[in-house]
mmCIF file of C-alpha atoms in Angstrom:
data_model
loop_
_atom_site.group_PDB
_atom_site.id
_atom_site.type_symbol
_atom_site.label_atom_id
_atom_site.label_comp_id
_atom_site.label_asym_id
_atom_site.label_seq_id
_atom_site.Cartn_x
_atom_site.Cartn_y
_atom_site.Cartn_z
ATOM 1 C CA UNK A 11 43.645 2.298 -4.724
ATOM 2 C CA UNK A 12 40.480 4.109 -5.325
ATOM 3 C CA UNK A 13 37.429 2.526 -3.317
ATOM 4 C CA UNK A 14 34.816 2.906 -6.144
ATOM 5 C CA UNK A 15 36.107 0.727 -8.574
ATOM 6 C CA UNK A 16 35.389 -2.187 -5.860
ATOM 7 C CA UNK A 17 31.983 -0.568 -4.730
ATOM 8 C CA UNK A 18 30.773 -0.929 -8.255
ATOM 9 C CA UNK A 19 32.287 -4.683 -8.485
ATOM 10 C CA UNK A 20 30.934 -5.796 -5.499
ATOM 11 C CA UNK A 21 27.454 -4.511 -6.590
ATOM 12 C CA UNK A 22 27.952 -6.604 -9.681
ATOM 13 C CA UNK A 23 29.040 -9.744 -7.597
ATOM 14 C CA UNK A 24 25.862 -9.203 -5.259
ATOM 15 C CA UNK A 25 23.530 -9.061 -8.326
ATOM 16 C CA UNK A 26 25.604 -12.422 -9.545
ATOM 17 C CA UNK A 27 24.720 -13.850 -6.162
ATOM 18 C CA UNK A 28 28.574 -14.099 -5.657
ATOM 19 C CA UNK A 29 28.073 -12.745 -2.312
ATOM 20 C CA UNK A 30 32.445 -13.804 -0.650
ATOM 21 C CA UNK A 31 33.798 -11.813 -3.568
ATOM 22 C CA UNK A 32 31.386 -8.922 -3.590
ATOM 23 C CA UNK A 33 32.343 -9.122 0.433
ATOM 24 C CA UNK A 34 35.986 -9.420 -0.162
ATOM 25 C CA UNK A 35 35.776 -6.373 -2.498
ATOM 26 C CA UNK A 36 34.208 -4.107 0.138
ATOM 27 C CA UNK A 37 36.504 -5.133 2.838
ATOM 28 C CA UNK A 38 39.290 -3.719 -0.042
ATOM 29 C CA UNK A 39 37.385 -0.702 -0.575
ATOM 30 C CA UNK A 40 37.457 -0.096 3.301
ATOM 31 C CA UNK A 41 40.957 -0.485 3.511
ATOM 32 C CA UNK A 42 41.875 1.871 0.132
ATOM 33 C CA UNK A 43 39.263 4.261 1.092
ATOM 34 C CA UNK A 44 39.924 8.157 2.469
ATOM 35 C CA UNK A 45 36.447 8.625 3.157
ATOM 36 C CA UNK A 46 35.493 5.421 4.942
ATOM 37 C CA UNK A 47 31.922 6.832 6.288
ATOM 38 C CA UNK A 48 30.812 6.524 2.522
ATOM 39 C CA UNK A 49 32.714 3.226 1.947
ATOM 40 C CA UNK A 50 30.258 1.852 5.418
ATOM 41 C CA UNK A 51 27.376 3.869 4.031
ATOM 42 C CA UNK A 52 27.540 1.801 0.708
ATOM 43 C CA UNK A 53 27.968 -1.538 2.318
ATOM 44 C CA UNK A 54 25.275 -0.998 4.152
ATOM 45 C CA UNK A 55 23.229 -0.223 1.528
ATOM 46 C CA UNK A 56 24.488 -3.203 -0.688
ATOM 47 C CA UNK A 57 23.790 -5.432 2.701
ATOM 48 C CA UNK A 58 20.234 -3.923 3.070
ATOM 49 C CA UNK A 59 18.875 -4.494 -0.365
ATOM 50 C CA UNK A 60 20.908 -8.047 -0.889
ATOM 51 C CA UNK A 61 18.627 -8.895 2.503
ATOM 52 C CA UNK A 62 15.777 -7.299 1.097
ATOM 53 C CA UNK A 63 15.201 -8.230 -2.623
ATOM 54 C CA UNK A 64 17.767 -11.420 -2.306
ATOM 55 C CA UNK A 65 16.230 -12.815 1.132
ATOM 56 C CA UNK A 66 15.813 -16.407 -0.710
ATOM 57 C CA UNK A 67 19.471 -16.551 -1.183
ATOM 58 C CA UNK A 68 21.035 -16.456 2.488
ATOM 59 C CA UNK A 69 24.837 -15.512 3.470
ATOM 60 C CA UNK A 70 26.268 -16.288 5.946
ATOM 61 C CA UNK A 71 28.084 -13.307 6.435
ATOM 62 C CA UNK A 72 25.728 -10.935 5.936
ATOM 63 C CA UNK A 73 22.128 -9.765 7.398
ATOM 64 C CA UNK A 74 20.398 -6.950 8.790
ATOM 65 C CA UNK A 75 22.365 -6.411 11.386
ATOM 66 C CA UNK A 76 25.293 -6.418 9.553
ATOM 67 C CA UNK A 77 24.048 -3.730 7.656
ATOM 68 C CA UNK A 78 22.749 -1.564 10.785
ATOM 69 C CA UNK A 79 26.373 -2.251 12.371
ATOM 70 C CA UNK A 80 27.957 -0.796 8.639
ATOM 71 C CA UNK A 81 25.068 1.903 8.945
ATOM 72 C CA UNK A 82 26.178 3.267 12.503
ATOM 73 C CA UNK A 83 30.537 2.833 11.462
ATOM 74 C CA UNK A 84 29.400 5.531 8.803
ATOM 75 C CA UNK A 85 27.551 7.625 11.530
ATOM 76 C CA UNK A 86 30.087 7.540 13.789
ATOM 77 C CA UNK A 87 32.771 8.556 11.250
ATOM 78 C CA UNK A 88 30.339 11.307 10.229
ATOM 79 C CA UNK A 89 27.104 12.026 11.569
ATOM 80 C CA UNK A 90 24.990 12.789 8.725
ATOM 81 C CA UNK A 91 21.296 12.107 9.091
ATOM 82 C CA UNK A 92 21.242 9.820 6.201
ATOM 83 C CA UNK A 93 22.933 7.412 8.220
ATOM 84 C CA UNK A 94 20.217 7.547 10.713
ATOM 85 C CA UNK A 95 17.491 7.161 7.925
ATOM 86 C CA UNK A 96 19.170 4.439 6.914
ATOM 87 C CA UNK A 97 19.586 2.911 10.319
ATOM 88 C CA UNK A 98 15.848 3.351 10.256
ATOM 89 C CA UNK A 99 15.248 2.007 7.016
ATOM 90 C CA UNK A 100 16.779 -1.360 8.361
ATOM 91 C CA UNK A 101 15.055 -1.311 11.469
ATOM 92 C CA UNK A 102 11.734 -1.305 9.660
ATOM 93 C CA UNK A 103 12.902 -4.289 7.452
ATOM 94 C CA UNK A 104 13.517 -6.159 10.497
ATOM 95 C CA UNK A 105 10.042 -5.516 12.408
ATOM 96 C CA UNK A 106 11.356 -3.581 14.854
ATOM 97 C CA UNK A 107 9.065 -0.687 14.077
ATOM 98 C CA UNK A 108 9.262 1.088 17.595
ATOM 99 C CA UNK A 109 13.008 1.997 17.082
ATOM 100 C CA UNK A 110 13.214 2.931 13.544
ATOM 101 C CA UNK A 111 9.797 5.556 14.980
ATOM 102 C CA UNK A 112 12.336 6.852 17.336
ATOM 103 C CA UNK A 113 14.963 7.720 14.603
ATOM 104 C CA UNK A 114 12.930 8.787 12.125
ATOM 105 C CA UNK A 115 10.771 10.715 14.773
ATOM 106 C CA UNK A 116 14.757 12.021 15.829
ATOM 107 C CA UNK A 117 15.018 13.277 11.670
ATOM 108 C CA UNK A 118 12.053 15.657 11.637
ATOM 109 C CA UNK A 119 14.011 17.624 13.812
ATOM 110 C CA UNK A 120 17.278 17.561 10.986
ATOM 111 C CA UNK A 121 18.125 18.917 7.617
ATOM 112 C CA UNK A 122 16.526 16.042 6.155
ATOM 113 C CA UNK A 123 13.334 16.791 7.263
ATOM 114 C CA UNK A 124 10.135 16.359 4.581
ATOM 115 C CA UNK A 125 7.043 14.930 3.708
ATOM 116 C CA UNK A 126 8.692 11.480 3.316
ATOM 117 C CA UNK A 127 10.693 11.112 6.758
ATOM 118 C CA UNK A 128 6.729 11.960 8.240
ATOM 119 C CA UNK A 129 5.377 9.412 6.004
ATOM 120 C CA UNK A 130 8.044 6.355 6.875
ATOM 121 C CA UNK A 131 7.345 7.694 10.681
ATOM 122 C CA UNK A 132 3.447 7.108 10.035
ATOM 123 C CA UNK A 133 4.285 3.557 8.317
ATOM 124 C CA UNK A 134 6.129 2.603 11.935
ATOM 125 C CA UNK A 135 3.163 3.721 14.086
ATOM 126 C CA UNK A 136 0.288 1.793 11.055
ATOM 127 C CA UNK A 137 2.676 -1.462 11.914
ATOM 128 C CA UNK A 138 2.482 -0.977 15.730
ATOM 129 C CA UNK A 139 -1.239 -0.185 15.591
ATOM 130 C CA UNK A 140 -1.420 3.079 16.631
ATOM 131 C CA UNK A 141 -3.679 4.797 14.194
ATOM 132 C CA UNK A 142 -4.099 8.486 16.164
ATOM 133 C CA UNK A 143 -0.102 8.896 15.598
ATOM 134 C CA UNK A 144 -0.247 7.512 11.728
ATOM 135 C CA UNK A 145 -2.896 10.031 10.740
ATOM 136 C CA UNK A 146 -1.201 12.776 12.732
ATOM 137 C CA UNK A 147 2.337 11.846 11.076
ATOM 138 C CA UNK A 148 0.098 11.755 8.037
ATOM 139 C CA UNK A 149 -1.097 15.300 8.422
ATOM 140 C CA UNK A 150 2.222 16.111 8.610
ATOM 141 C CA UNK A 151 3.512 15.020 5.751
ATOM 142 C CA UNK A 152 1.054 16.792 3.782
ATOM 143 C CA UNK A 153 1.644 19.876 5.386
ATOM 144 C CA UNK A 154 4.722 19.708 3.724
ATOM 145 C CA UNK A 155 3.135 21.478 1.292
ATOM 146 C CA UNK A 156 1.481 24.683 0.766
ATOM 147 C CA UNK A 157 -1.972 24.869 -1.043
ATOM 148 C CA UNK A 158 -2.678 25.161 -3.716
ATOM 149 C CA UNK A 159 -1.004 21.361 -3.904
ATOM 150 C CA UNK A 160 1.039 20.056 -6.875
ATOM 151 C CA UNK A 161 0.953 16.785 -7.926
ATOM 152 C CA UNK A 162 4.253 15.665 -5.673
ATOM 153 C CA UNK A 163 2.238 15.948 -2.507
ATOM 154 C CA UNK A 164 -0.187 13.068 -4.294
ATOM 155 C CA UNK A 165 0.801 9.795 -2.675
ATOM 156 C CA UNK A 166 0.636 11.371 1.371
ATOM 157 C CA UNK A 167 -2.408 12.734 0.220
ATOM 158 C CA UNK A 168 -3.843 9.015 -0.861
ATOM 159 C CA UNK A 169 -2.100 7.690 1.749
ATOM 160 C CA UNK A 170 -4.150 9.991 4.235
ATOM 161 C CA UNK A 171 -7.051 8.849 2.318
ATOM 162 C CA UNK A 172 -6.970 5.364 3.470
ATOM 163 C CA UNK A 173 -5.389 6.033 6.985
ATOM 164 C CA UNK A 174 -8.760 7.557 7.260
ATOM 165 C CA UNK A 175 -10.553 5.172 5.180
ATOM 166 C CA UNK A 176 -9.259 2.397 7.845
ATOM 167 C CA UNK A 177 -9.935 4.520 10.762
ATOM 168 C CA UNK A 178 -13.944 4.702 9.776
ATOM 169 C CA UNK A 179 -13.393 8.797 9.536
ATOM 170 C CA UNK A 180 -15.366 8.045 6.013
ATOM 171 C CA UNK A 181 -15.987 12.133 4.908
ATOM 172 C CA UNK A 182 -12.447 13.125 5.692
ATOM 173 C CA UNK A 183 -11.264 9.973 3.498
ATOM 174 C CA UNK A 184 -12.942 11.000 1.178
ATOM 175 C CA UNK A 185 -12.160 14.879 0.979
ATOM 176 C CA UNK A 186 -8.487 13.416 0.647
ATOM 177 C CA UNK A 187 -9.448 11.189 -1.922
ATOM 178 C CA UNK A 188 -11.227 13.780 -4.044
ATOM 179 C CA UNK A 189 -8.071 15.819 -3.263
ATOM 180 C CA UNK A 190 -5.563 13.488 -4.746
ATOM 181 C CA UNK A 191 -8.673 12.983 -7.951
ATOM 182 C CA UNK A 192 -7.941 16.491 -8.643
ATOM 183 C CA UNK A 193 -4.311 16.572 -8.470
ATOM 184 C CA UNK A 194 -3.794 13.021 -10.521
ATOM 185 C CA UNK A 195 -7.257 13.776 -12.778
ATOM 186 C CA UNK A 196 -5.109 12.171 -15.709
ATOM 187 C CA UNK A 197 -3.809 8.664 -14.255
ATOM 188 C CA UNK A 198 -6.503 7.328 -11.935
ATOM 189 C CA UNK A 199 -6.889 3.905 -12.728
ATOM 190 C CA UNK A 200 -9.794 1.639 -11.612
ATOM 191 C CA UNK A 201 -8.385 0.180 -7.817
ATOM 192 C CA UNK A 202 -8.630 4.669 -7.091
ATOM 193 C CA UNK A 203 -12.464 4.607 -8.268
ATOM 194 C CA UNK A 204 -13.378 1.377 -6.554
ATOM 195 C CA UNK A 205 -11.390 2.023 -3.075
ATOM 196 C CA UNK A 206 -13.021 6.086 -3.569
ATOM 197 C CA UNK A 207 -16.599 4.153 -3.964
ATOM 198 C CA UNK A 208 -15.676 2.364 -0.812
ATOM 199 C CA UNK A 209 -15.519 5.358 1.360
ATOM 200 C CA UNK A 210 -18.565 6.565 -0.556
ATOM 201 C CA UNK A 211 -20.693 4.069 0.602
ATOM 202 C CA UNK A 212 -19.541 3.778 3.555
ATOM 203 C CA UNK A 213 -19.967 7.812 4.348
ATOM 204 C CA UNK A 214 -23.608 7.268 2.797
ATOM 205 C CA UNK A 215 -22.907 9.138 -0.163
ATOM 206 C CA UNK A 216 -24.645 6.701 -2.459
ATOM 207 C CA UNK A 217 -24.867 8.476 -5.958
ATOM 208 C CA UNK A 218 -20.612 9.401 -6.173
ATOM 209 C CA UNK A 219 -20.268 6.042 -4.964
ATOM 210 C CA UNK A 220 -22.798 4.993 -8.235
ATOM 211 C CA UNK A 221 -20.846 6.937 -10.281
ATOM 212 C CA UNK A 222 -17.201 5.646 -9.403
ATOM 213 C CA UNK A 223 -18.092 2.509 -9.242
ATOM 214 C CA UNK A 224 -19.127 2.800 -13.016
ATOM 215 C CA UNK A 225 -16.026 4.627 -13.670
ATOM 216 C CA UNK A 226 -14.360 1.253 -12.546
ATOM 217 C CA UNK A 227 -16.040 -0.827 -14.755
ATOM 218 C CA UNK A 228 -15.799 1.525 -17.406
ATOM 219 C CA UNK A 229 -11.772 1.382 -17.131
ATOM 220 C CA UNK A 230 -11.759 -2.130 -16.801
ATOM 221 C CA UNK A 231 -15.208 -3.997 -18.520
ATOM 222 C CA UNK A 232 -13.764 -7.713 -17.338
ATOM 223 C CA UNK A 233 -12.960 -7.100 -13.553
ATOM 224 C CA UNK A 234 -15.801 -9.445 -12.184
ATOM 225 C CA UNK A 235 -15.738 -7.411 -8.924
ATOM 226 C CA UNK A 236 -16.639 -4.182 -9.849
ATOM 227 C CA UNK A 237 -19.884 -5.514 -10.946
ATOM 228 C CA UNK A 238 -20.536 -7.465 -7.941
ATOM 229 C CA UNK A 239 -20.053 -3.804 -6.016
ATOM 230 C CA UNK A 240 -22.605 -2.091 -8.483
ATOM 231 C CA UNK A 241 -24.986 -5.052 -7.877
ATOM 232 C CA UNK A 242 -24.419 -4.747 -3.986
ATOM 233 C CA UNK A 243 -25.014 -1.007 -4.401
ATOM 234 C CA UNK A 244 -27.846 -1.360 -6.308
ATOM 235 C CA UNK A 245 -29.921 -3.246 -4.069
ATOM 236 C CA UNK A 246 -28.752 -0.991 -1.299
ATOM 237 C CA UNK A 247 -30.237 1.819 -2.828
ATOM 238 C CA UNK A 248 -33.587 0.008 -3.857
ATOM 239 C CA UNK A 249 -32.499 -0.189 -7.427
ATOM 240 C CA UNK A 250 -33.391 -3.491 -7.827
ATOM 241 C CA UNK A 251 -34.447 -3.833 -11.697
ATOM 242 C CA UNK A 252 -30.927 -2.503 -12.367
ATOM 243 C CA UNK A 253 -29.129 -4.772 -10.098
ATOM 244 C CA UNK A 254 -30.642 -7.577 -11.544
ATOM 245 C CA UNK A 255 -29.027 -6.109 -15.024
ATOM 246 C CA UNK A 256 -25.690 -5.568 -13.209
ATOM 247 C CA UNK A 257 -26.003 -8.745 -11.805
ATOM 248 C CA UNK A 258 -26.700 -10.889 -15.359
ATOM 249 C CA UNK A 259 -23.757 -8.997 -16.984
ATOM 250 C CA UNK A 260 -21.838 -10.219 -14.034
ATOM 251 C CA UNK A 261 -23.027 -13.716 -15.089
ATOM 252 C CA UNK A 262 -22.045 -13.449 -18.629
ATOM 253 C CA UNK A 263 -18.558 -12.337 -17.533
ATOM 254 C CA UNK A 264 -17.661 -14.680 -14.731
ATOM 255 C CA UNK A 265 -20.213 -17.810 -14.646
ATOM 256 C CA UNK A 266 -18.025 -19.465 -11.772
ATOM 257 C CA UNK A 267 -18.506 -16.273 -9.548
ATOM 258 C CA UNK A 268 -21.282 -17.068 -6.670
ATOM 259 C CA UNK A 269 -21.725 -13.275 -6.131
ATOM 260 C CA UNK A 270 -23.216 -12.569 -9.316
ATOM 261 C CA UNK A 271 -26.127 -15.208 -8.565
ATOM 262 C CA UNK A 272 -26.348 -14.072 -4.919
ATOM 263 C CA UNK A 273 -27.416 -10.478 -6.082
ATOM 264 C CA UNK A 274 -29.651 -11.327 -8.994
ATOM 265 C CA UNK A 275 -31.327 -13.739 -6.788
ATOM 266 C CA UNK A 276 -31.506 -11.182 -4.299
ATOM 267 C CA UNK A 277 -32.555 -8.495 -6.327
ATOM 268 C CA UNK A 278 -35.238 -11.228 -7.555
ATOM 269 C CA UNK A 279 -36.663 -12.042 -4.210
ATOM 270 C CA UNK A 280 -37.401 -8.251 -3.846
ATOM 271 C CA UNK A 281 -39.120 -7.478 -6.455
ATOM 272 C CA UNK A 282 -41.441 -10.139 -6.309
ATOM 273 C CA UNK A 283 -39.802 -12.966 -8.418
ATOM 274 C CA UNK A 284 -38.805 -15.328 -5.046
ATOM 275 C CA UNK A 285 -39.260 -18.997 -7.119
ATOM 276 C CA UNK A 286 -36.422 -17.407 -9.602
ATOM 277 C CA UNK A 287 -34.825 -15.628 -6.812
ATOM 278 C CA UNK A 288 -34.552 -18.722 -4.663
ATOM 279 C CA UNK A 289 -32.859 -20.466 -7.569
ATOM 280 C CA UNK A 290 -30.497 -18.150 -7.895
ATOM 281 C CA UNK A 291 -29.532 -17.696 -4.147
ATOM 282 C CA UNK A 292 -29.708 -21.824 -4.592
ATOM 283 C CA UNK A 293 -26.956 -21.852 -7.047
ATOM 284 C CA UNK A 294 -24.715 -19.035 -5.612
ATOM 285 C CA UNK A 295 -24.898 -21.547 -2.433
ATOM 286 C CA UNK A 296 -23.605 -24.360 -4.642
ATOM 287 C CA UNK A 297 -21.093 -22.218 -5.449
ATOM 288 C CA UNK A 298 -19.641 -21.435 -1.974
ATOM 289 C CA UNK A 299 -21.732 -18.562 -0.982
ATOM 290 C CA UNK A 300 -21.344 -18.282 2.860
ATOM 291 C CA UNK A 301 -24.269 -15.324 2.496
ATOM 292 C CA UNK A 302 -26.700 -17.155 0.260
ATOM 293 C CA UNK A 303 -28.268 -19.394 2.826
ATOM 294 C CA UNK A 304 -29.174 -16.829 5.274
ATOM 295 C CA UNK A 305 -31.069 -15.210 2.443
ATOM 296 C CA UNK A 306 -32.624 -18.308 1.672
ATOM 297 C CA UNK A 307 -33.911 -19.129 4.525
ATOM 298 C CA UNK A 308 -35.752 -15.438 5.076
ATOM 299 C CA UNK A 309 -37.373 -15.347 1.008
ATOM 300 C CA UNK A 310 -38.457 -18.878 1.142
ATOM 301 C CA UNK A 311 -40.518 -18.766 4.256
#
């Protein structure tokens, strides 16, 4: 007679994809339950992620808006705001990204209110397009938080960082991204660097964007595309002797890759060396390079 015991089972059922008994057992745990808002809450939940990380292995009986209908029985029992975040974590899972703004957008206004209700109500407005609202939900989140930042205001601050990034507001991405450097100095990994080197470029700041980019290939030597970027770079920046380096190591490592011909062959043409050059840009063509005979046809004339 106590609901748990069949909460617990039916989350063991679910996991054994024995999805009638694990049903069976929360329709029990309704019926024994005193506090039937937590018994709906839980179903939900076991509904939700069933439809979320089980989605290959359909029931009949249950979907997403099963769970949003078990989700609003525990509101209406007892109107907690976690029921509404979950209502709008389910709305989100099934696309419609308008209402689960609106509820979330209703929860900044609750108890519940923090830097990660702001962030899921920026993830609604990315999905529907409108980028103005994401950063602004964006700044929100981080304002969470009080300078100077610790290290949980990290992922809004990254997350700012490529709102920004994907807006074309390059120097602002970056401040954000040298922001969340400072806070996570200890686990950046290679994908930070690179996607930091991005905005770098991109905001014409050529020599961080050098020096990233080398911090990329410095965590991880066998990642064909980090040299590719150098190589790109390099030309860019009229650095063509060392491009041609960058781009022969990039050979060594990844034969197969067109991109590593395309920018010694480049980088060959401009300084001079167009019959090896042309080769080059010849065999990154051969390859599948959709750029290389474009730069053929201007070095060969």
């Amino acid at each position: 007679n106590v609901a748990d015991g069949y909460i617990y089972r039916a989350r063991l059922r679910t996991s054994q994809k024995i999805f009638d008994s694990a049903e069976a057992d929360m329709e029990q745990a309704l019926k024994v339950a005193d506090n039937k808002a937590y018994v709906h809450y839980q179903y939900a939940q076991l509904i939700f992620q069933k439809e979320v990380y089980q989605s290959d292995q359909p029931y009949s009986g249950w979907s997403f808006e099963k769970a949003y209908q078990e989700a609003q029985e525990a509101y209406n029992i007892n109107p907690m705001p976690v029921c509404r975040q979950q209502q709008a974590q389910i709305r989100y899972a099934q696309g419609q990204y308008a209402d689960a703004f609106n509820i979330y957008e209703e929860l900044t206004h609750s108890d519940i209110r923090s830097a990660d209700i702001f962030f899921a109500a920026s993830q609604c407005k990315a999905q529907l397009g409108e980028t103005d609202q994401q950063i602004a939900l964006l700044d929100s989140a981080v304002n969470m938080f009080s300078r100077p930042y610790v290290k949980t205001a990290a992922p809004y601050i990254l997350a700012r960082a490529q709102a920004l990034y994907a807006a074309k507001k390059y120097r602002p991405a970056i401040s954000d991204y040298n922001e969340y450097g400072e806070l996570m100095a200890a686990q950046l990994d290679a994908p930070f660097y690179y996607q930091r080197e991005q905005a770098e470029v991109d905001g014409h700041l050529y020599q961080q964007a050098l020096n990233d980019i080398d911090k990329a290939i410095e965590l991880e030597p066998s990642a064909p595309l980090y040299y590719a970027e150098k190589a790109s770079l390099l030309v860019r920046v009229g650095k063509h002797q060392d491009a041609i380096t960058t781009a022969q190591q990039l050979i060594r490592l990844s034969p197969d890759f067109s991109d590593g011909y395309l920018f010694l062959g480049l980088a060959q043409c401009l300084t001079n060396q167009k019959a090896e050059g042309i080769k080059n840009l010849t065999k990154a063509k051969d390859l599948g390079n959709a750029q290389a005979q474009t730069l053929i046809e201007k070095y060969a004339k």
